[in-house]
Structures are given as structure tokens and as C-alpha cells.
Amino acid sequence: MPTNLHRYYGAGYSQFVVVGYVVMPEHVHLLFTEPERGNPSLVLAALKQTFAHRLLRELRAKTGARTDMLWSTPVAVGHIWQRRFYDFVVFTEKKRAAKLRYMHRNPVQRGLVPRPEDWL
């Protein structure tokens, strides 16, 4: 059962738990459980699609007509994410902790903040 440290998603047939995430300026780290049905690629595709639709809707509402600032970027044609993602299967608690530590230390390693807890 999920704890307050996890976010449980049950939309559609792919029920899974987001264990951790870190949003970086140009990429995202995401650790989630294997979905109860379906496969991780479908879960990631659904998450990316939902986020992209919301972001595009908000950006287009703010800019109104096709302004150069928005419409000269990949966002103009609806591209938010790269097609490829890198996955890694975590089999042990030790590896899960290591992946979470890596994710949360990434902003520190990049020199964006002095401590992981400073990255919001």
C-alpha cells in the first residue's frame, strides 16, 4: 500500500506508484513501480502525453495567437518530450535507494543547488 511518500495512480488499467521524481531544466528523473497491468512503456507514454497536453494548453492560452516566442519552438508542433527514454529495472531495495539518491543529488552534481533539499 502506498505511503505519503508515494503517489498512487490508478487511471485506466495501468495502476502504479510514483516512488520519486526530480524535474531538471532539460530532463526528468522518474522512479515508479511496475504497473499492475500493461507495461512501463505505456505508463510513461500516458504520463508524458498528459503532461504535454496540459502544458501546451496552458502555453497556448497564455500566448493567444501564434506568437513567434511560442510557435518558433518544438512546442509549436506539439513536441515536449524526446521520443526515447532510458529505463532501468530496479530489483532490490538497495538499488532503489541508490537510484533515488542519484536522482535527488543530480541538481547538486550539476551545481544548481548546494543541497538536494534546496531543489524544488
PDB file of C-alpha atoms in Angstrom, residues 2 23 37-39 41 44 49 68 79 85 91-92 94 96 104 113 116 119:
ATOM      1  CA  PRO A   2       1.324   3.455  -0.862  1.00  0.00           C
ATOM      2  CA  VAL A  23      12.455  17.715 -12.625  1.00  0.00           C
ATOM      3  CA  ARG A  37      -1.374  -4.268 -15.855  1.00  0.00           C
ATOM      4  CA  GLY A  38       0.228  -3.101 -19.077  1.00  0.00           C
ATOM      5  CA  ASN A  39       3.902  -2.258 -19.241  1.00  0.00           C
ATOM      6  CA  SER A  41       6.437   1.997 -21.678  1.00  0.00           C
ATOM      7  CA  LEU A  44       5.471   6.544 -19.379  1.00  0.00           C
ATOM      8  CA  GLN A  49       1.080  12.688 -23.077  1.00  0.00           C
ATOM      9  CA  ASP A  68       6.933  33.999 -32.505  1.00  0.00           C
ATOM     10  CA  HIS A  79       6.714  18.281 -29.161  1.00  0.00           C
ATOM     11  CA  PHE A  85      13.696   7.376 -22.698  1.00  0.00           C
ATOM     12  CA  PHE A  91      15.141  -5.394  -8.342  1.00  0.00           C
ATOM     13  CA  THR A  92      16.400  -4.654  -4.828  1.00  0.00           C
ATOM     14  CA  LYS A  94      19.448  -1.264  -2.110  1.00  0.00           C
ATOM     15  CA  ARG A  96      16.030   1.579  -5.284  1.00  0.00           C
ATOM     16  CA  HIS A 104      17.908  13.745  -5.829  1.00  0.00           C
ATOM     17  CA  VAL A 113      21.868  23.984  -5.617  1.00  0.00           C
ATOM     18  CA  PRO A 116      19.241  18.169  -2.620  1.00  0.00           C
ATOM     19  CA  TRP A 119      15.863  21.868  -5.253  1.00  0.00           C
TER      20      TRP A 119
END
